[in-house]
PDB file of C-alpha atoms in Angstrom:
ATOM      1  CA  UNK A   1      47.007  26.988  36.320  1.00 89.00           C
ATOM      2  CA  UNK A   2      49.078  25.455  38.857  1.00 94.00           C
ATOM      3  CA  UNK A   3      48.340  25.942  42.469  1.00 95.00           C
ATOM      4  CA  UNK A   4      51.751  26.198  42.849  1.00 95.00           C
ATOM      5  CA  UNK A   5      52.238  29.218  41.310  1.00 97.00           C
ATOM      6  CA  UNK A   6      49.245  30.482  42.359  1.00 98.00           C
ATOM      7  CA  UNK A   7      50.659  30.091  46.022  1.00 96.00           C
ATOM      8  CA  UNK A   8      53.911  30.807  45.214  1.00 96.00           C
ATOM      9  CA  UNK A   9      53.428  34.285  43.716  1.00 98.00           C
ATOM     10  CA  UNK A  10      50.979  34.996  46.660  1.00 98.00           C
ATOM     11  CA  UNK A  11      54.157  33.939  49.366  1.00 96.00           C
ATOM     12  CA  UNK A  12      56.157  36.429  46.723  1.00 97.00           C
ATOM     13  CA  UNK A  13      54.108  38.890  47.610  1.00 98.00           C
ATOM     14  CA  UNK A  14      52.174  39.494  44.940  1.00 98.00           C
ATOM     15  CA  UNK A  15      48.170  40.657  45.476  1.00 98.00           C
ATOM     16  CA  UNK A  16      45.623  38.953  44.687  1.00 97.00           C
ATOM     17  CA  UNK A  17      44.477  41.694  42.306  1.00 98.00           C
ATOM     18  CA  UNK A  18      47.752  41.189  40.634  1.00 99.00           C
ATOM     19  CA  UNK A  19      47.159  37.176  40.467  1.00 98.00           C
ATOM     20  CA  UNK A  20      43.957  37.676  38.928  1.00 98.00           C
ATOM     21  CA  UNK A  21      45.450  40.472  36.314  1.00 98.00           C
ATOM     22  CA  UNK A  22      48.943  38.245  35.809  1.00 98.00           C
ATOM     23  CA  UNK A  23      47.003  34.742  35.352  1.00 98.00           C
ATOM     24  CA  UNK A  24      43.758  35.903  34.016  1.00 98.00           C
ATOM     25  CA  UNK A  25      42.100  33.526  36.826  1.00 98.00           C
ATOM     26  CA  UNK A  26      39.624  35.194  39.636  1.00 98.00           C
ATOM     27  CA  UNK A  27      39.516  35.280  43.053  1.00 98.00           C
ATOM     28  CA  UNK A  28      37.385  32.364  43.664  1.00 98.00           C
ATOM     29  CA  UNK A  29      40.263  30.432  41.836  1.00 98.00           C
ATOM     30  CA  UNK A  30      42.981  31.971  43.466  1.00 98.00           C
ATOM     31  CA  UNK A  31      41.210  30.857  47.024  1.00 98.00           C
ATOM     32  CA  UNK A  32      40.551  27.340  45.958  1.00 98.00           C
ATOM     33  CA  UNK A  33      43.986  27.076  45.280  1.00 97.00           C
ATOM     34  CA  UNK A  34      44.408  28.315  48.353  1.00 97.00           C
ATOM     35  CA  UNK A  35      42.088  25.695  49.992  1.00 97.00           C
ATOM     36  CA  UNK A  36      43.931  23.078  47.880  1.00 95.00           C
ATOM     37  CA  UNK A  37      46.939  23.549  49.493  1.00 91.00           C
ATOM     38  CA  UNK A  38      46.192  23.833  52.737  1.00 90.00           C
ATOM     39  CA  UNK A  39      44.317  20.601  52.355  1.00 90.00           C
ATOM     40  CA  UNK A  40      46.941  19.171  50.916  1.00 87.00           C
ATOM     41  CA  UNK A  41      48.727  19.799  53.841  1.00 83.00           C
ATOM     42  CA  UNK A  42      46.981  18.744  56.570  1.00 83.00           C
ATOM     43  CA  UNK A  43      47.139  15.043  54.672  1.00 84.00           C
ATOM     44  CA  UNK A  44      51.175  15.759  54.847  1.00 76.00           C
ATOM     45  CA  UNK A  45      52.570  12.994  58.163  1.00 75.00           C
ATOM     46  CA  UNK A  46      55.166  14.053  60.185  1.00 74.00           C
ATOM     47  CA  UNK A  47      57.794  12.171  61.835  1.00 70.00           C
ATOM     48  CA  UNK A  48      59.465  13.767  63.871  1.00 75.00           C
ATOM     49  CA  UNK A  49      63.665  13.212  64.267  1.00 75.00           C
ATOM     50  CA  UNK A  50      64.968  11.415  67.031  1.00 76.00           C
ATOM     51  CA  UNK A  51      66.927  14.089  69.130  1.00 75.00           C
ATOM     52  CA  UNK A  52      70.477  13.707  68.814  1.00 74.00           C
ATOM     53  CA  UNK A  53      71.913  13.022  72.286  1.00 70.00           C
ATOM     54  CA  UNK A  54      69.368   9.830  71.549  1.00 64.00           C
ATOM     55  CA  UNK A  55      72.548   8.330  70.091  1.00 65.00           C
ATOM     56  CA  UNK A  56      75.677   7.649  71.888  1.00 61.00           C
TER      57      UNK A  56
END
């Protein structure tokens, strides 16, 4: 199963209890998906945009 439609249906707003029902996965997969992502996440770099009155 995908984590991102494990998220995604979550953000949806679908319940867990629905996730595990829909999928057929429980809800020790549904929160390492979970964990996946946001670990995935905090690897992510940012860089932020230079403002734009920066440039003439």
């Amino acid at each position: 199963m995908p984590v991102t439609i494990v998220v995604g249906s979550l953000a949806g707003g679908m319940s867990f209890a629905e996730v595990e029902r829909e999928y057929d996965i429980t809800a020790d997969d549904i929160r390492a998906a979970l964990k996946f992502g946001m670990e995935l996440a905090q690897q992510e770099l940012f860089h932020p945009l230079p403002a734009p009155w920066a440039f003439p």
